[in-house]
PDB file of C-alpha atoms in Angstrom:
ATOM      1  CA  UNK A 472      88.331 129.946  98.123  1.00 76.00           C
ATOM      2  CA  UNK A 473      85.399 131.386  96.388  1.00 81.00           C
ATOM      3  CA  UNK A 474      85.108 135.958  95.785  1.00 89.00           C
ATOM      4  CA  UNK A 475      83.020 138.197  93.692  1.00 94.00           C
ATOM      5  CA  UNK A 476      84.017 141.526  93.322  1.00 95.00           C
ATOM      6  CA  UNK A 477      81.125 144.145  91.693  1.00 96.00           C
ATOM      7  CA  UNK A 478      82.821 147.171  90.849  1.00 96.00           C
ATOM      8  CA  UNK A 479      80.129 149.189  91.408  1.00 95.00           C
ATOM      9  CA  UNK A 480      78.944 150.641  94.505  1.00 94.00           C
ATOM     10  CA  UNK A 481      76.419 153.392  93.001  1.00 95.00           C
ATOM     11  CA  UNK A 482      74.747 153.425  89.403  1.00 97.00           C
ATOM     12  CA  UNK A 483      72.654 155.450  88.717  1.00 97.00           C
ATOM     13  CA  UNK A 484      69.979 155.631  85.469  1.00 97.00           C
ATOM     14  CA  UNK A 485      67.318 156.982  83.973  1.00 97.00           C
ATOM     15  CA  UNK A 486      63.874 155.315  83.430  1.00 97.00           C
ATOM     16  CA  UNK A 487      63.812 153.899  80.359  1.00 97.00           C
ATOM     17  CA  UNK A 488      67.316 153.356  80.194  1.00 98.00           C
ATOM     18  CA  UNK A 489      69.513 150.282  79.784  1.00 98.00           C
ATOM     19  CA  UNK A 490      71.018 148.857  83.089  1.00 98.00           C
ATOM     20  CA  UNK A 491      74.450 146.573  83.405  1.00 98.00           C
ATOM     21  CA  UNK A 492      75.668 145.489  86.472  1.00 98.00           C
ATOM     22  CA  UNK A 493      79.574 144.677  86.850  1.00 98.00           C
ATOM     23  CA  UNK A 494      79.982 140.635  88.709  1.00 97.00           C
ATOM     24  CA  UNK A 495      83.311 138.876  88.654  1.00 96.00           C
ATOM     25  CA  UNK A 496      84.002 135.805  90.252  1.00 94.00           C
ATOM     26  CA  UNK A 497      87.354 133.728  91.759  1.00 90.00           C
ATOM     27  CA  UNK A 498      86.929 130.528  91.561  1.00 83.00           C
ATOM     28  CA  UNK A 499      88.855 127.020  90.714  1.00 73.00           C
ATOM     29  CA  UNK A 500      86.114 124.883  89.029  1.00 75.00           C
ATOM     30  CA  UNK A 501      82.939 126.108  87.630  1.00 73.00           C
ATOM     31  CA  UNK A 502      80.717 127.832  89.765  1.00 84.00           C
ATOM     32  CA  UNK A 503      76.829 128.249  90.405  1.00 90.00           C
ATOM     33  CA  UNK A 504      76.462 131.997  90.190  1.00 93.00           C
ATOM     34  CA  UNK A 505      73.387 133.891  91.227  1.00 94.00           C
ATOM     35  CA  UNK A 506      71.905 137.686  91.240  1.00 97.00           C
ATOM     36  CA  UNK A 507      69.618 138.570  93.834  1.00 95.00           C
ATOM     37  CA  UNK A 508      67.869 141.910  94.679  1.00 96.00           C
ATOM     38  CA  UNK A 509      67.245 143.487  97.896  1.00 93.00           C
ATOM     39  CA  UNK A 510      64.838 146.044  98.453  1.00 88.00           C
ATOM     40  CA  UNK A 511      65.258 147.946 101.399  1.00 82.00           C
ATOM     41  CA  UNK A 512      64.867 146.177 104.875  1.00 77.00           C
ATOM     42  CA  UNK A 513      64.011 143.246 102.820  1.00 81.00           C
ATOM     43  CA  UNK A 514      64.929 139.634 102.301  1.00 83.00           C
ATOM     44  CA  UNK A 515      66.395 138.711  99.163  1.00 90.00           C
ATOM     45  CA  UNK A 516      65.016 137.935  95.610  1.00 91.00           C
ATOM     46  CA  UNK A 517      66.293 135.591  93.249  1.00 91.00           C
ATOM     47  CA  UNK A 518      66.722 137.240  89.927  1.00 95.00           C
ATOM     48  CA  UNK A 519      68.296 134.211  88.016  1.00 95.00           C
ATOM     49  CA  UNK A 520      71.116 131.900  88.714  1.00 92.00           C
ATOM     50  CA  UNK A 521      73.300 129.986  86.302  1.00 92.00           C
ATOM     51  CA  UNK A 522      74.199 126.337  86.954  1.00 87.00           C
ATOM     52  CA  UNK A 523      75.415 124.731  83.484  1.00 84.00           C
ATOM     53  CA  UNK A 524      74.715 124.948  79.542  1.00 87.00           C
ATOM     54  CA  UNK A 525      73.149 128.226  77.681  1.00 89.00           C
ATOM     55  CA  UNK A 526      75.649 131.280  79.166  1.00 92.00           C
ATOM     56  CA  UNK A 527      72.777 133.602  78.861  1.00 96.00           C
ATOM     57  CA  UNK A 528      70.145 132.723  81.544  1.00 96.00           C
ATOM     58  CA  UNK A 529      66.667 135.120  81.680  1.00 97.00           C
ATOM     59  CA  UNK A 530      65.274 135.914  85.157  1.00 96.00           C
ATOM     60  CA  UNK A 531      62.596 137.281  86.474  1.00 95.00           C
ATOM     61  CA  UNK A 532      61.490 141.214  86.087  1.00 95.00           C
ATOM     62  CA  UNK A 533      63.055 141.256  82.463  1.00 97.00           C
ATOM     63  CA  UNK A 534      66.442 140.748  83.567  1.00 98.00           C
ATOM     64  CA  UNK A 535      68.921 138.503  81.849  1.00 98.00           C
ATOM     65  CA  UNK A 536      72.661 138.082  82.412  1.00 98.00           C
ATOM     66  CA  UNK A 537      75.741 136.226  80.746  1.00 96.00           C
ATOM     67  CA  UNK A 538      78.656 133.710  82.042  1.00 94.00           C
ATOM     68  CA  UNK A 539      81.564 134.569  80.348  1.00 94.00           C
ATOM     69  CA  UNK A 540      84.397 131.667  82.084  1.00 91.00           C
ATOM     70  CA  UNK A 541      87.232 133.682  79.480  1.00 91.00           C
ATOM     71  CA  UNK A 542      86.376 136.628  81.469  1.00 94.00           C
ATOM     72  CA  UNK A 543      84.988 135.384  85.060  1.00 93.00           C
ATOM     73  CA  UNK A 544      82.423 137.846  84.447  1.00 95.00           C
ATOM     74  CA  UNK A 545      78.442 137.299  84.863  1.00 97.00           C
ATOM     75  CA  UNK A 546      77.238 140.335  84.134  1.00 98.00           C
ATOM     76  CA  UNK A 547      73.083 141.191  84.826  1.00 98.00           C
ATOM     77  CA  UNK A 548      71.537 143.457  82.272  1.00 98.00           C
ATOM     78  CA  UNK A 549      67.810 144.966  81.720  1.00 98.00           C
ATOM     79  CA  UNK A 550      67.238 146.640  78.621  1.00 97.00           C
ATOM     80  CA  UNK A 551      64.978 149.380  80.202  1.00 97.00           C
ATOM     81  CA  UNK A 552      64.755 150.623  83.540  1.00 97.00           C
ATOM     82  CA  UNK A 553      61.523 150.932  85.503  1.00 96.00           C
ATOM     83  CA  UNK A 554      61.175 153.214  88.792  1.00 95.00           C
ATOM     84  CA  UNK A 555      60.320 149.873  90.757  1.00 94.00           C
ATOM     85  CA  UNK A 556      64.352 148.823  89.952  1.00 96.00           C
ATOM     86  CA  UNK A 557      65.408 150.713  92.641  1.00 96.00           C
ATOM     87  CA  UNK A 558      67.377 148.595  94.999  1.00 96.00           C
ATOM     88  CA  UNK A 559      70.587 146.792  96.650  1.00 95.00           C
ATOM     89  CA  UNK A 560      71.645 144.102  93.381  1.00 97.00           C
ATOM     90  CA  UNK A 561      73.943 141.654  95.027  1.00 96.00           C
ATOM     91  CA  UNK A 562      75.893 138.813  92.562  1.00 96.00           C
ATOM     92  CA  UNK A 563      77.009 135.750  94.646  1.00 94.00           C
ATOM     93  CA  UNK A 564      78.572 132.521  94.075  1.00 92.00           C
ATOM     94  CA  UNK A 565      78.441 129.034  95.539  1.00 86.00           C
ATOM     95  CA  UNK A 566      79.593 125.271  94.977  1.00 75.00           C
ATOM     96  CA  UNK A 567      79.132 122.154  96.254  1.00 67.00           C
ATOM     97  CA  UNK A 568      82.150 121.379  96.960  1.00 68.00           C
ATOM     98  CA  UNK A 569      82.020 124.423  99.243  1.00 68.00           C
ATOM     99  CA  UNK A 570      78.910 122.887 101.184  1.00 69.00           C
ATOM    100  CA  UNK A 571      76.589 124.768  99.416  1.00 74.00           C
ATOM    101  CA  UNK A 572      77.524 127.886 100.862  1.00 82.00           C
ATOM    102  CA  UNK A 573      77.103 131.354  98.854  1.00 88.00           C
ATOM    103  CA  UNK A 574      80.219 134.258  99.048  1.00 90.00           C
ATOM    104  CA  UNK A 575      77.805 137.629  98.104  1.00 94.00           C
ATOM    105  CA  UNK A 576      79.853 140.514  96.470  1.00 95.00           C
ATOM    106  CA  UNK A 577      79.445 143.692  98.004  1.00 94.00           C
ATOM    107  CA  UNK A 578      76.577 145.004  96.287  1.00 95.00           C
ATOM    108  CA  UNK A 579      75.761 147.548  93.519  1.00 97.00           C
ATOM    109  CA  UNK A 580      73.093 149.755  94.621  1.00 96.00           C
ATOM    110  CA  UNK A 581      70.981 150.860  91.646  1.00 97.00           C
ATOM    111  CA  UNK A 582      68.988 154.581  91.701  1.00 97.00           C
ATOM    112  CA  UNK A 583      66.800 155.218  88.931  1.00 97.00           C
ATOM    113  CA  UNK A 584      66.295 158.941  87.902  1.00 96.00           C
ATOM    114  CA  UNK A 585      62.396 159.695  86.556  1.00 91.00           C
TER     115      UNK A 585
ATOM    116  CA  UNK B1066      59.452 127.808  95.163  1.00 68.00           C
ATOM    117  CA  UNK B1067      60.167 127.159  98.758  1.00 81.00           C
ATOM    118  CA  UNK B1068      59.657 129.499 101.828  1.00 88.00           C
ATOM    119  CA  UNK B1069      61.390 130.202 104.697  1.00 93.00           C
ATOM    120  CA  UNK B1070      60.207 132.062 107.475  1.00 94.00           C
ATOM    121  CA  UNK B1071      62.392 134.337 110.301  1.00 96.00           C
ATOM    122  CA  UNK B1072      60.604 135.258 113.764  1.00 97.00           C
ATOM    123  CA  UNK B1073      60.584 138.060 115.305  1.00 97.00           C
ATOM    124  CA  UNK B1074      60.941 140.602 111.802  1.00 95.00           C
ATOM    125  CA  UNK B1075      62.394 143.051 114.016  1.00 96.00           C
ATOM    126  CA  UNK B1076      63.422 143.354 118.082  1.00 97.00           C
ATOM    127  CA  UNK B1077      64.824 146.119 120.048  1.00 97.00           C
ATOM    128  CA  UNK B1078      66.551 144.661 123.370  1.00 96.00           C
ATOM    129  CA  UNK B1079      68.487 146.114 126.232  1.00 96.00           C
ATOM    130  CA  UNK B1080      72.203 145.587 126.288  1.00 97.00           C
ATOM    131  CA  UNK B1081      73.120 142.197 128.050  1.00 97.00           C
ATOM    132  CA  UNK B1082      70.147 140.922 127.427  1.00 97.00           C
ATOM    133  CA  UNK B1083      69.983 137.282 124.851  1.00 97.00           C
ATOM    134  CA  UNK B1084      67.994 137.236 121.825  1.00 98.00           C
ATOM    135  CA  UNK B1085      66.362 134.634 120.084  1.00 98.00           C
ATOM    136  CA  UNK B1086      65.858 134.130 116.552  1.00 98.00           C
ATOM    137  CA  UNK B1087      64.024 131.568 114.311  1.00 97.00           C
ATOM    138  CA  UNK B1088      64.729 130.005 110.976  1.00 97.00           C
ATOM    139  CA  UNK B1089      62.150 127.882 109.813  1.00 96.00           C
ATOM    140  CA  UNK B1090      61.736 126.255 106.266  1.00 93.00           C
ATOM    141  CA  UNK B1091      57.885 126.282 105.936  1.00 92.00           C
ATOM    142  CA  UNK B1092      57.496 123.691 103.093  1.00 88.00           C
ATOM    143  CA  UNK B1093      60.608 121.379 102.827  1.00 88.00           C
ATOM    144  CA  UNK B1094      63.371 119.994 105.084  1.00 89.00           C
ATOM    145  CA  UNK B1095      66.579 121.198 105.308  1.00 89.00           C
ATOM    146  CA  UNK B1096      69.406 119.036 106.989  1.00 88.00           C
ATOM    147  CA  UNK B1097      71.861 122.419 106.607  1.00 90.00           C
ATOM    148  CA  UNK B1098      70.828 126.093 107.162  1.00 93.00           C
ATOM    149  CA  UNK B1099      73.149 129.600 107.152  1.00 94.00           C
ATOM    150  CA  UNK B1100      73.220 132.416 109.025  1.00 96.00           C
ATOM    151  CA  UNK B1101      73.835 135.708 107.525  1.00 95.00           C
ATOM    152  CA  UNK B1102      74.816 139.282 108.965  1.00 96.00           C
ATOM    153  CA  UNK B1103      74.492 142.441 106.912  1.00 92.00           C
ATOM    154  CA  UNK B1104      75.319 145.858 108.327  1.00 88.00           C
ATOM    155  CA  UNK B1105      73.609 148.765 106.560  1.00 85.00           C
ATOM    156  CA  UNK B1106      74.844 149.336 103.287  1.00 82.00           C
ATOM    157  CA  UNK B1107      76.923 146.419 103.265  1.00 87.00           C
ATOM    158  CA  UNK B1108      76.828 142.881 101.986  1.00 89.00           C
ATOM    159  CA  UNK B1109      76.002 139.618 103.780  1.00 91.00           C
ATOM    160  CA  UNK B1110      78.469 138.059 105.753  1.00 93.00           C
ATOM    161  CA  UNK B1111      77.705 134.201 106.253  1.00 93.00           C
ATOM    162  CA  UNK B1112      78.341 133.662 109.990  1.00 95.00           C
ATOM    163  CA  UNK B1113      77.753 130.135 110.081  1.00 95.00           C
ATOM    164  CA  UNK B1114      76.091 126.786 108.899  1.00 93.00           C
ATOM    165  CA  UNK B1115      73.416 125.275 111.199  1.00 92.00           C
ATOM    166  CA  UNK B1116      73.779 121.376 110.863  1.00 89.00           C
ATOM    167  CA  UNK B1117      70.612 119.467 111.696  1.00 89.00           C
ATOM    168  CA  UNK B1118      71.378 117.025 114.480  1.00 87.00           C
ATOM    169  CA  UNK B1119      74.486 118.496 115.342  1.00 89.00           C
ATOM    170  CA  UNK B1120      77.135 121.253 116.270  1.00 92.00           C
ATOM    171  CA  UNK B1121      77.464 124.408 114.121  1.00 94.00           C
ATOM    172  CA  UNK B1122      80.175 125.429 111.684  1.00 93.00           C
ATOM    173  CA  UNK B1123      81.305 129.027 112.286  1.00 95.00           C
ATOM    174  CA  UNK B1124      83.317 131.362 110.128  1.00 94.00           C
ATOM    175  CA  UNK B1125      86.531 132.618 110.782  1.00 93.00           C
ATOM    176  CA  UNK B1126      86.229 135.548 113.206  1.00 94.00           C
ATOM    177  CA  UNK B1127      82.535 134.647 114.520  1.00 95.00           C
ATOM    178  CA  UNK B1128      82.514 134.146 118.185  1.00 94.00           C
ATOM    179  CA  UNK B1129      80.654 131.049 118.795  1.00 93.00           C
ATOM    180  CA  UNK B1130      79.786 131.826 122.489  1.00 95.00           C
ATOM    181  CA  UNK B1131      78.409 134.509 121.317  1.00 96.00           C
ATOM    182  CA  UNK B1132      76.238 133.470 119.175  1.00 97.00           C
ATOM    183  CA  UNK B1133      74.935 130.661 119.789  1.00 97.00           C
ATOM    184  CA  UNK B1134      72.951 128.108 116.855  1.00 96.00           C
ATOM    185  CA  UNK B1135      70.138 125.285 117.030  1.00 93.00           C
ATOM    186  CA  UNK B1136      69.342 123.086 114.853  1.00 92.00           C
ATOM    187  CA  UNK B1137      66.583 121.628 116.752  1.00 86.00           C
ATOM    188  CA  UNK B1138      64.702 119.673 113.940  1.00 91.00           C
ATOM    189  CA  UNK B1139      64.561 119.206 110.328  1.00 91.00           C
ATOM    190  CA  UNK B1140      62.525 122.771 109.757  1.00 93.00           C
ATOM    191  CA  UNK B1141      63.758 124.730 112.444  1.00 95.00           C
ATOM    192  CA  UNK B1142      67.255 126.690 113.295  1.00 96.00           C
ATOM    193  CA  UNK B1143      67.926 128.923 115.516  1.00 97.00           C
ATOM    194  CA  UNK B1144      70.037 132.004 116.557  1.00 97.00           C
ATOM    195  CA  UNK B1145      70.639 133.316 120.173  1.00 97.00           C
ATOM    196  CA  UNK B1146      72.590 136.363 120.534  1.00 97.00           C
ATOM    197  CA  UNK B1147      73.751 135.909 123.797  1.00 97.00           C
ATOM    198  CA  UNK B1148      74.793 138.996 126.156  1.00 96.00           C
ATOM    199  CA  UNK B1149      74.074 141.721 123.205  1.00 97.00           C
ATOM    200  CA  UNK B1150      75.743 145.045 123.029  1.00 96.00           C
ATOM    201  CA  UNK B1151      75.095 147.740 120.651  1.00 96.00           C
ATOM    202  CA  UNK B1152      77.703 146.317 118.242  1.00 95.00           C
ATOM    203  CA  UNK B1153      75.287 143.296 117.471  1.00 96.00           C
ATOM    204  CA  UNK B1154      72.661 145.877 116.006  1.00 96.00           C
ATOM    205  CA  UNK B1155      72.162 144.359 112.608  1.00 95.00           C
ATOM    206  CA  UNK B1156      70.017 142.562 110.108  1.00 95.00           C
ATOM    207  CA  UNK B1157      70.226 138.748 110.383  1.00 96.00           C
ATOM    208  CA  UNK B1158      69.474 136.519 107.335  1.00 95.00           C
ATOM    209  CA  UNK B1159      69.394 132.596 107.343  1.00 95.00           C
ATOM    210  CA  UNK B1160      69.035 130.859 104.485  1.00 93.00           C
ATOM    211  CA  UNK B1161      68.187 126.812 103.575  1.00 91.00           C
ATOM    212  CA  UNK B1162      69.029 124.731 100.463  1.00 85.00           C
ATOM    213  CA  UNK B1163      66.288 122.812  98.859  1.00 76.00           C
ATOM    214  CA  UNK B1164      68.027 119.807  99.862  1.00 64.00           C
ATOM    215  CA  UNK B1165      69.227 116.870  97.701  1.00 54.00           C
ATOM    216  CA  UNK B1166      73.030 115.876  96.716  1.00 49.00           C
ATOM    217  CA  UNK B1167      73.921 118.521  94.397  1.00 52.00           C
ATOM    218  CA  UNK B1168      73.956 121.955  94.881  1.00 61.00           C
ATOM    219  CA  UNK B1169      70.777 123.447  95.025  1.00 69.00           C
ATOM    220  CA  UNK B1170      69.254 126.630  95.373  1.00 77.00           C
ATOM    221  CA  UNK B1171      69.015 128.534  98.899  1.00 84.00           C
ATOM    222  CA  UNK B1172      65.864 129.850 100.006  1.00 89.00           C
ATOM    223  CA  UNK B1173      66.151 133.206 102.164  1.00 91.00           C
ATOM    224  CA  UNK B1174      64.464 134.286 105.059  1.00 93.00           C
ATOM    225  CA  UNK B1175      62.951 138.083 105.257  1.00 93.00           C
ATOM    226  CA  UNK B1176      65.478 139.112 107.400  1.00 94.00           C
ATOM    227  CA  UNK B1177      65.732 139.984 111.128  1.00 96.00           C
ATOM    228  CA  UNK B1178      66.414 143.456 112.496  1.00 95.00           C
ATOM    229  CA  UNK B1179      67.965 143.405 115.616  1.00 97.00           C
ATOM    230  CA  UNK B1180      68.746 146.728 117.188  1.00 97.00           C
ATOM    231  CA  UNK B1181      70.622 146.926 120.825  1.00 97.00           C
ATOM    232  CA  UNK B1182      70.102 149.779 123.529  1.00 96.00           C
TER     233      UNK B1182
END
């Protein structure tokens, strides 16, 4: 069975400011990882997703993030924070095998300080 | 990319009432749809998968009487709550794959608010 664990709940950063976000994955065979936002009492966005080939995928919004398979880690980063960042970041994973469904980690929410 | 509409956005119902919600995927078919449910501040739970022409596949835990799933036609899926109680207050969230035999992306709905008196 697929998981994704992000460590963490609450991050909080300045505008301007760098931004990682914390995804690991469980998972036998390579997996099809995603980010998506949430803003609240929204749907979701797709920030980027990773399928196969170059480990460091760009999204949308400025954001980028990196498969690491040593470390089951895909990590989202922005190199500086706007106010408009604000919101629920949720890292999930899926496979075909798994009939397409997704297993969502429990969500970092992001606050950024002015 | 592809769209998927929910309807209603949001719906306030009595307890023991049934409510309906819709899943449509506006610009592409989609033989398999999920359901989500996210409580506030929480992640989404997949409840089930909606399979086009015939019966759902429910999680572990989800009571299928309860909640009841249509796939009615290539577009369209849909969610009845049946006999709600304040415990089903939630946001519901379906999603739909782009289709094809590979894994593909899932589209997501806006979300559904459903809130029980």
């Amino acid at each position: 069975a697929q998981s994704v664990t992000q460590p963490d709940i609450h991050i909080t950063v300045s505008e301007g400011a760098s931004l990682e976000l914390r995804c690991n994955y469980s998972y036998g065979a390579t997996p099809y990882l995603f980010w998506y936002v949430q803003s609240p009492g929204q749907g979701l966005q797709l920030l980027l997703k990773y399928f196969s080939g170059d480990t460091l995928v760009q999204g949308i919004k400025g954001f980028e993030a990196e498969f690491k398979r040593s470390q089951s880690s895909f990590n989202l980063r922005k190199p500086s924070v706007h106010w408009s960042d604000a919101a629920e970041y949720f890292c999930a994973v899926g496979a075909y095998a798994a009939g397409n469904k997704l297993t969502f980690g429990g969500g970092t929410r992001v606050l950024v300080k002015p | 990319g592809a769209v998927v509409s929910q309807h209603p956005s949001w719906v306030i119902c009595k307890s023991g009432t049934s409510v309906k919600i819709e899943c449509r995927s506006l610009d592409f078919q989609a033989t398999t749809m999920f359901w989500y449910r996210q409580f506030p501040k929480q992640s989404l739970m997949l409840m089930a998968t909606s399979n086009e022409g015939s019966k759902a596949t429910y999680e572990q835990g989800v009571e299928k009487d309860k909640f009841l799933i249509n796939h009615a036609s290539l577009t369209l899926s849909t969610l009845t709550v049946t006999s709600a109680h304040p415990e089903d207050s939630s946001f519901y969230i379906c999603s739909a794959p782009s289709g094809g035999n590979s894994y593909n992306e899932q589209f997501f709905g806006p979300g559904t608010r459903l809130t029980v008196l």
